[in-house]
């Protein structure tokens, strides 16, 4: 079993829908990172979380340390949000472990 | 600031050839990393460097060597390329926990 699991693996939605991507992990962590990988391949940092909730524009990230779970939400989704979203955790040994990513496709 | 830059963007090698992937960052970060990304798998750490002059193996170091030339530059060398090394390679640097990625190098070994 992978130490970082993301769901769903693939998600197709209509423009305007509310999107939720989930990340569960099985190790103790110092921090959790949400990344966005564009179709062209570049990887961009969205959020770094160690507790609670963060918001940036239409993106919201939450983390529940007790349940070892994080969610990334996108409100009023747009075709330009189409990308692969990657969850990564930093474990107690400062080792970073990546999930396999969630491929999101927003239809106009 | 250019952030993290990588060269080349694309490369095709024949089995047995060697090459060096270059990475540089202008953010004065101490830590730098090399990852590979393969279809259906998450990013996997090849090597990392916590500071100038130090390097450590990651999850998949076999077939690779690295050099931390100075604080800015961290290169990855394939001495004898194999088809199994066909992948997209990302360099990253970090300040604290947050990582900043380069644009990637798409390498094909035939």
PDB file of C-alpha atoms in Angstrom:
ATOM      1  CA  UNK A   1       0.000   0.000   0.000  1.00  0.00           C
ATOM      2  CA  UNK A   2       1.313   3.433  -0.929  1.00  0.00           C
ATOM      3  CA  UNK A   3       2.009   5.780   1.944  1.00  0.00           C
ATOM      4  CA  UNK A   4       0.159   8.574   0.116  1.00  0.00           C
ATOM      5  CA  UNK A   5      -3.070   7.747  -1.679  1.00  0.00           C
ATOM      6  CA  UNK A   6      -5.051  10.163  -3.800  1.00  0.00           C
ATOM      7  CA  UNK A   7      -8.611   9.863  -5.026  1.00  0.00           C
ATOM      8  CA  UNK A   8      -9.989   9.950  -7.540  1.00  0.00           C
ATOM      9  CA  UNK A   9      -7.244   9.084 -10.017  1.00  0.00           C
ATOM     10  CA  UNK A  10      -9.135  10.800 -12.816  1.00  0.00           C
ATOM     11  CA  UNK A  11     -11.948  13.323 -12.674  1.00  0.00           C
ATOM     12  CA  UNK A  12     -13.940  14.949 -15.468  1.00  0.00           C
ATOM     13  CA  UNK A  13     -16.398  17.703 -14.608  1.00  0.00           C
ATOM     14  CA  UNK A  14     -18.344  20.500 -16.251  1.00  0.00           C
ATOM     15  CA  UNK A  15     -17.220  24.105 -15.990  1.00  0.00           C
ATOM     16  CA  UNK A  16     -18.603  25.704 -12.845  1.00  0.00           C
ATOM     17  CA  UNK A  17     -18.748  22.533 -10.764  1.00  0.00           C
ATOM     18  CA  UNK A  18     -17.296  22.308  -7.269  1.00  0.00           C
ATOM     19  CA  UNK A  19     -14.312  19.944  -7.287  1.00  0.00           C
ATOM     20  CA  UNK A  20     -12.877  17.918  -4.416  1.00  0.00           C
ATOM     21  CA  UNK A  21      -9.651  15.930  -4.583  1.00  0.00           C
ATOM     22  CA  UNK A  22      -8.677  13.784  -1.616  1.00  0.00           C
ATOM     23  CA  UNK A  23      -5.344  12.749  -0.147  1.00  0.00           C
ATOM     24  CA  UNK A  24      -4.873  10.163   2.607  1.00  0.00           C
ATOM     25  CA  UNK A  25      -1.545   9.264   4.149  1.00  0.00           C
ATOM     26  CA  UNK A  26      -0.365   6.599   6.548  1.00  0.00           C
ATOM     27  CA  UNK A  27       2.738   8.191   8.095  1.00  0.00           C
ATOM     28  CA  UNK A  28       3.376  10.899  10.646  1.00  0.00           C
ATOM     29  CA  UNK A  29       4.034  14.154   8.841  1.00  0.00           C
ATOM     30  CA  UNK A  30       5.557  17.565   9.365  1.00  0.00           C
ATOM     31  CA  UNK A  31       3.704  19.151   6.457  1.00  0.00           C
ATOM     32  CA  UNK A  32       1.574  18.406   3.418  1.00  0.00           C
ATOM     33  CA  UNK A  33       2.017  19.983   0.021  1.00  0.00           C
ATOM     34  CA  UNK A  34      -0.460  20.368  -2.850  1.00  0.00           C
ATOM     35  CA  UNK A  35       1.099  20.805  -6.282  1.00  0.00           C
ATOM     36  CA  UNK A  36      -0.364  21.464  -9.715  1.00  0.00           C
ATOM     37  CA  UNK A  37       1.196  20.036 -12.852  1.00  0.00           C
ATOM     38  CA  UNK A  38       0.094  21.741 -16.042  1.00  0.00           C
ATOM     39  CA  UNK A  39      -0.453  19.849 -19.290  1.00  0.00           C
ATOM     40  CA  UNK A  40       2.854  21.280 -20.506  1.00  0.00           C
ATOM     41  CA  UNK A  41       4.602  19.553 -17.591  1.00  0.00           C
ATOM     42  CA  UNK A  42       5.555  22.388 -15.221  1.00  0.00           C
ATOM     43  CA  UNK A  43       4.927  21.815 -11.503  1.00  0.00           C
ATOM     44  CA  UNK A  44       3.693  24.657  -9.341  1.00  0.00           C
ATOM     45  CA  UNK A  45       3.262  24.764  -5.598  1.00  0.00           C
ATOM     46  CA  UNK A  46      -0.305  25.563  -4.531  1.00  0.00           C
ATOM     47  CA  UNK A  47      -0.329  25.112  -0.757  1.00  0.00           C
ATOM     48  CA  UNK A  48       1.825  23.972   2.116  1.00  0.00           C
ATOM     49  CA  UNK A  49      -0.231  22.897   5.147  1.00  0.00           C
ATOM     50  CA  UNK A  50       0.501  21.583   8.591  1.00  0.00           C
ATOM     51  CA  UNK A  51      -2.923  22.243  10.113  1.00  0.00           C
ATOM     52  CA  UNK A  52      -6.313  23.756   9.411  1.00  0.00           C
ATOM     53  CA  UNK A  53      -7.257  25.368   6.153  1.00  0.00           C
ATOM     54  CA  UNK A  54      -5.784  27.671   3.526  1.00  0.00           C
ATOM     55  CA  UNK A  55      -7.493  29.581   0.726  1.00  0.00           C
ATOM     56  CA  UNK A  56      -6.084  31.168  -2.384  1.00  0.00           C
ATOM     57  CA  UNK A  57      -8.573  32.515  -4.879  1.00  0.00           C
ATOM     58  CA  UNK A  58     -10.888  29.674  -5.889  1.00  0.00           C
ATOM     59  CA  UNK A  59      -8.688  27.026  -4.284  1.00  0.00           C
ATOM     60  CA  UNK A  60      -9.128  25.788  -0.730  1.00  0.00           C
ATOM     61  CA  UNK A  61      -6.988  23.187   1.016  1.00  0.00           C
ATOM     62  CA  UNK A  62      -7.847  21.538   4.307  1.00  0.00           C
ATOM     63  CA  UNK A  63      -6.032  19.045   6.480  1.00  0.00           C
ATOM     64  CA  UNK A  64      -7.182  16.839   9.356  1.00  0.00           C
ATOM     65  CA  UNK A  65      -4.067  15.619  11.153  1.00  0.00           C
ATOM     66  CA  UNK A  66      -5.957  13.149  13.382  1.00  0.00           C
ATOM     67  CA  UNK A  67      -7.609  11.478  10.384  1.00  0.00           C
ATOM     68  CA  UNK A  68      -4.459  11.759   8.218  1.00  0.00           C
ATOM     69  CA  UNK A  69      -6.447  13.284   5.406  1.00  0.00           C
ATOM     70  CA  UNK A  70      -6.350  16.399   3.263  1.00  0.00           C
ATOM     71  CA  UNK A  71      -8.693  17.757   0.618  1.00  0.00           C
ATOM     72  CA  UNK A  72      -8.190  20.223  -2.186  1.00  0.00           C
ATOM     73  CA  UNK A  73     -11.329  22.035  -3.326  1.00  0.00           C
ATOM     74  CA  UNK A  74     -11.829  24.132  -6.427  1.00  0.00           C
ATOM     75  CA  UNK A  75     -14.888  26.390  -6.541  1.00  0.00           C
ATOM     76  CA  UNK A  76     -16.447  27.541  -9.824  1.00  0.00           C
ATOM     77  CA  UNK A  77     -14.112  25.292 -11.816  1.00  0.00           C
ATOM     78  CA  UNK A  78     -12.819  26.476 -15.194  1.00  0.00           C
ATOM     79  CA  UNK A  79     -11.175  24.659 -18.118  1.00  0.00           C
ATOM     80  CA  UNK A  80      -7.868  26.331 -17.206  1.00  0.00           C
ATOM     81  CA  UNK A  81      -7.974  24.330 -13.937  1.00  0.00           C
ATOM     82  CA  UNK A  82      -7.423  21.177 -16.014  1.00  0.00           C
ATOM     83  CA  UNK A  83      -4.171  19.710 -14.707  1.00  0.00           C
ATOM     84  CA  UNK A  84      -2.735  16.946 -12.558  1.00  0.00           C
ATOM     85  CA  UNK A  85      -2.953  17.715  -8.844  1.00  0.00           C
ATOM     86  CA  UNK A  86      -0.309  16.088  -6.678  1.00  0.00           C
ATOM     87  CA  UNK A  87      -0.351  15.611  -2.926  1.00  0.00           C
ATOM     88  CA  UNK A  88       3.004  15.235  -1.175  1.00  0.00           C
ATOM     89  CA  UNK A  89       3.812  14.766   2.494  1.00  0.00           C
ATOM     90  CA  UNK A  90       6.988  15.478   4.418  1.00  0.00           C
ATOM     91  CA  UNK A  91       7.447  12.699   6.958  1.00  0.00           C
ATOM     92  CA  UNK A  92       9.124  12.991  10.351  1.00  0.00           C
ATOM     93  CA  UNK A  93      12.510  12.127   8.790  1.00  0.00           C
ATOM     94  CA  UNK A  94      12.138  15.074   6.383  1.00  0.00           C
ATOM     95  CA  UNK A  95      11.593  12.680   3.497  1.00  0.00           C
ATOM     96  CA  UNK A  96       9.052  13.831   0.926  1.00  0.00           C
ATOM     97  CA  UNK A  97       6.593  11.236  -0.377  1.00  0.00           C
ATOM     98  CA  UNK A  98       4.443  11.958  -3.414  1.00  0.00           C
ATOM     99  CA  UNK A  99       1.029  10.658  -4.344  1.00  0.00           C
ATOM    100  CA  UNK A 100       0.466   9.507  -7.910  1.00  0.00           C
ATOM    101  CA  UNK A 101      -1.669  12.507  -8.736  1.00  0.00           C
ATOM    102  CA  UNK A 102      -5.262  13.200  -9.746  1.00  0.00           C
ATOM    103  CA  UNK A 103      -5.877  14.106 -13.378  1.00  0.00           C
ATOM    104  CA  UNK A 104      -8.616  16.739 -13.578  1.00  0.00           C
ATOM    105  CA  UNK A 105     -10.351  17.663 -16.822  1.00  0.00           C
ATOM    106  CA  UNK A 106     -12.872  20.504 -16.824  1.00  0.00           C
ATOM    107  CA  UNK A 107     -15.167  20.611 -19.838  1.00  0.00           C
ATOM    108  CA  UNK A 108     -16.368  23.971 -21.158  1.00  0.00           C
TER     109      UNK A 108
ATOM    110  CA  UNK B   1      14.266  35.776 -10.671  1.00  0.00           C
ATOM    111  CA  UNK B   2      14.319  32.828 -13.067  1.00  0.00           C
ATOM    112  CA  UNK B   3      13.591  30.386 -10.217  1.00  0.00           C
ATOM    113  CA  UNK B   4      14.755  26.874 -11.107  1.00  0.00           C
ATOM    114  CA  UNK B   5      16.058  26.342 -14.633  1.00  0.00           C
ATOM    115  CA  UNK B   6      16.900  23.057 -16.347  1.00  0.00           C
ATOM    116  CA  UNK B   7      18.675  22.212 -19.572  1.00  0.00           C
ATOM    117  CA  UNK B   8      18.046  20.625 -21.943  1.00  0.00           C
ATOM    118  CA  UNK B   9      14.234  20.492 -22.259  1.00  0.00           C
ATOM    119  CA  UNK B  10      14.319  17.412 -24.493  1.00  0.00           C
ATOM    120  CA  UNK B  11      16.976  14.813 -25.234  1.00  0.00           C
ATOM    121  CA  UNK B  12      17.154  11.560 -27.138  1.00  0.00           C
ATOM    122  CA  UNK B  13      20.027   9.203 -26.352  1.00  0.00           C
ATOM    123  CA  UNK B  14      21.095   5.836 -27.637  1.00  0.00           C
ATOM    124  CA  UNK B  15      21.664   3.036 -25.129  1.00  0.00           C
ATOM    125  CA  UNK B  16      25.129   3.369 -23.635  1.00  0.00           C
ATOM    126  CA  UNK B  17      25.545   7.080 -24.318  1.00  0.00           C
ATOM    127  CA  UNK B  18      26.231   9.484 -21.466  1.00  0.00           C
ATOM    128  CA  UNK B  19      24.860  12.904 -20.715  1.00  0.00           C
ATOM    129  CA  UNK B  20      24.526  15.484 -17.953  1.00  0.00           C
ATOM    130  CA  UNK B  21      21.314  17.262 -17.049  1.00  0.00           C
ATOM    131  CA  UNK B  22      21.929  20.735 -15.704  1.00  0.00           C
ATOM    132  CA  UNK B  23      19.952  22.507 -13.004  1.00  0.00           C
ATOM    133  CA  UNK B  24      20.401  25.948 -11.490  1.00  0.00           C
ATOM    134  CA  UNK B  25      18.438  28.030  -9.005  1.00  0.00           C
ATOM    135  CA  UNK B  26      18.745  31.706  -8.160  1.00  0.00           C
ATOM    136  CA  UNK B  27      16.748  31.699  -4.908  1.00  0.00           C
ATOM    137  CA  UNK B  28      19.732  31.038  -2.621  1.00  0.00           C
ATOM    138  CA  UNK B  29      18.204  27.744  -1.464  1.00  0.00           C
ATOM    139  CA  UNK B  30      20.367  25.269   0.386  1.00  0.00           C
ATOM    140  CA  UNK B  31      18.549  22.097  -0.658  1.00  0.00           C
ATOM    141  CA  UNK B  32      18.270  20.776  -4.191  1.00  0.00           C
ATOM    142  CA  UNK B  33      16.719  17.595  -5.583  1.00  0.00           C
ATOM    143  CA  UNK B  34      16.507  15.446  -8.679  1.00  0.00           C
ATOM    144  CA  UNK B  35      13.309  13.489  -9.362  1.00  0.00           C
ATOM    145  CA  UNK B  36      12.063  11.291 -12.139  1.00  0.00           C
ATOM    146  CA  UNK B  37       8.429  11.008 -13.151  1.00  0.00           C
ATOM    147  CA  UNK B  38       7.090   7.972 -14.969  1.00  0.00           C
ATOM    148  CA  UNK B  39       3.536   7.277 -16.205  1.00  0.00           C
ATOM    149  CA  UNK B  40       1.303   5.918 -13.438  1.00  0.00           C
ATOM    150  CA  UNK B  41       3.869   6.631 -10.739  1.00  0.00           C
ATOM    151  CA  UNK B  42       4.452   9.538  -8.436  1.00  0.00           C
ATOM    152  CA  UNK B  43       7.614  11.597  -8.498  1.00  0.00           C
ATOM    153  CA  UNK B  44      10.529   9.546  -7.219  1.00  0.00           C
ATOM    154  CA  UNK B  45      13.630  11.015  -5.639  1.00  0.00           C
ATOM    155  CA  UNK B  46      16.913  10.117  -7.340  1.00  0.00           C
ATOM    156  CA  UNK B  47      19.393  12.191  -5.339  1.00  0.00           C
ATOM    157  CA  UNK B  48      19.301  15.247  -3.164  1.00  0.00           C
ATOM    158  CA  UNK B  49      21.741  17.755  -1.760  1.00  0.00           C
ATOM    159  CA  UNK B  50      21.031  19.359   1.586  1.00  0.00           C
ATOM    160  CA  UNK B  51      23.803  21.910   1.131  1.00  0.00           C
ATOM    161  CA  UNK B  52      26.748  22.789  -1.063  1.00  0.00           C
ATOM    162  CA  UNK B  53      29.270  19.961  -0.999  1.00  0.00           C
ATOM    163  CA  UNK B  54      26.888  17.249   0.207  1.00  0.00           C
ATOM    164  CA  UNK B  55      24.810  14.757  -1.749  1.00  0.00           C
ATOM    165  CA  UNK B  56      22.691  11.788  -0.685  1.00  0.00           C
ATOM    166  CA  UNK B  57      20.916   8.957  -2.438  1.00  0.00           C
ATOM    167  CA  UNK B  58      17.183   8.960  -2.760  1.00  0.00           C
ATOM    168  CA  UNK B  59      14.772   6.186  -3.636  1.00  0.00           C
ATOM    169  CA  UNK B  60      16.098   5.329  -7.125  1.00  0.00           C
ATOM    170  CA  UNK B  61      19.796   6.317  -7.417  1.00  0.00           C
ATOM    171  CA  UNK B  62      21.107   3.404  -9.490  1.00  0.00           C
ATOM    172  CA  UNK B  63      22.522   4.453 -12.847  1.00  0.00           C
ATOM    173  CA  UNK B  64      22.911   8.099 -11.857  1.00  0.00           C
ATOM    174  CA  UNK B  65      25.534  10.375 -10.348  1.00  0.00           C
ATOM    175  CA  UNK B  66      25.214  13.937  -9.158  1.00  0.00           C
ATOM    176  CA  UNK B  67      27.417  16.941  -8.508  1.00  0.00           C
ATOM    177  CA  UNK B  68      26.581  19.927  -6.353  1.00  0.00           C
ATOM    178  CA  UNK B  69      28.953  22.301  -8.096  1.00  0.00           C
ATOM    179  CA  UNK B  70      28.103  25.287  -5.927  1.00  0.00           C
ATOM    180  CA  UNK B  71      25.052  26.598  -4.090  1.00  0.00           C
ATOM    181  CA  UNK B  72      23.286  27.417  -7.358  1.00  0.00           C
ATOM    182  CA  UNK B  73      23.953  24.342  -9.480  1.00  0.00           C
ATOM    183  CA  UNK B  74      23.108  20.653  -9.125  1.00  0.00           C
ATOM    184  CA  UNK B  75      23.765  18.372 -12.081  1.00  0.00           C
ATOM    185  CA  UNK B  76      22.606  14.822 -12.791  1.00  0.00           C
ATOM    186  CA  UNK B  77      24.760  12.503 -14.901  1.00  0.00           C
ATOM    187  CA  UNK B  78      23.823   9.332 -16.709  1.00  0.00           C
ATOM    188  CA  UNK B  79      27.078   7.505 -17.411  1.00  0.00           C
ATOM    189  CA  UNK B  80      25.643   4.760 -19.610  1.00  0.00           C
ATOM    190  CA  UNK B  81      22.017   5.413 -20.498  1.00  0.00           C
ATOM    191  CA  UNK B  82      19.509   2.546 -20.521  1.00  0.00           C
ATOM    192  CA  UNK B  83      15.951   2.427 -21.927  1.00  0.00           C
ATOM    193  CA  UNK B  84      14.684   2.124 -18.329  1.00  0.00           C
ATOM    194  CA  UNK B  85      15.935   5.668 -17.780  1.00  0.00           C
ATOM    195  CA  UNK B  86      13.432   7.054 -20.285  1.00  0.00           C
ATOM    196  CA  UNK B  87      11.507   9.479 -18.123  1.00  0.00           C
ATOM    197  CA  UNK B  88      10.802  13.099 -17.334  1.00  0.00           C
ATOM    198  CA  UNK B  89      13.378  14.518 -14.936  1.00  0.00           C
ATOM    199  CA  UNK B  90      12.617  17.369 -12.572  1.00  0.00           C
ATOM    200  CA  UNK B  91      15.030  19.388 -10.542  1.00  0.00           C
ATOM    201  CA  UNK B  92      13.751  21.205  -7.451  1.00  0.00           C
ATOM    202  CA  UNK B  93      15.082  23.414  -4.717  1.00  0.00           C
ATOM    203  CA  UNK B  94      13.611  24.164  -1.342  1.00  0.00           C
ATOM    204  CA  UNK B  95      13.537  26.696   1.407  1.00  0.00           C
ATOM    205  CA  UNK B  96      12.057  25.122   4.495  1.00  0.00           C
ATOM    206  CA  UNK B  97       9.445  22.594   3.523  1.00  0.00           C
ATOM    207  CA  UNK B  98       8.285  24.187   0.288  1.00  0.00           C
ATOM    208  CA  UNK B  99       9.751  22.912  -2.981  1.00  0.00           C
ATOM    209  CA  UNK B 100      10.139  24.854  -6.224  1.00  0.00           C
ATOM    210  CA  UNK B 101      10.364  22.859  -9.425  1.00  0.00           C
ATOM    211  CA  UNK B 102      12.136  23.356 -12.713  1.00  0.00           C
ATOM    212  CA  UNK B 103      10.296  22.878 -16.033  1.00  0.00           C
ATOM    213  CA  UNK B 104      11.547  19.330 -16.530  1.00  0.00           C
ATOM    214  CA  UNK B 105      13.701  17.461 -19.044  1.00  0.00           C
ATOM    215  CA  UNK B 106      12.046  14.825 -21.203  1.00  0.00           C
ATOM    216  CA  UNK B 107      14.633  12.110 -21.867  1.00  0.00           C
ATOM    217  CA  UNK B 108      14.165   9.211 -24.260  1.00  0.00           C
ATOM    218  CA  UNK B 109      16.703   6.396 -24.427  1.00  0.00           C
ATOM    219  CA  UNK B 110      16.409   4.168 -27.495  1.00  0.00           C
TER     220      UNK B 110
END
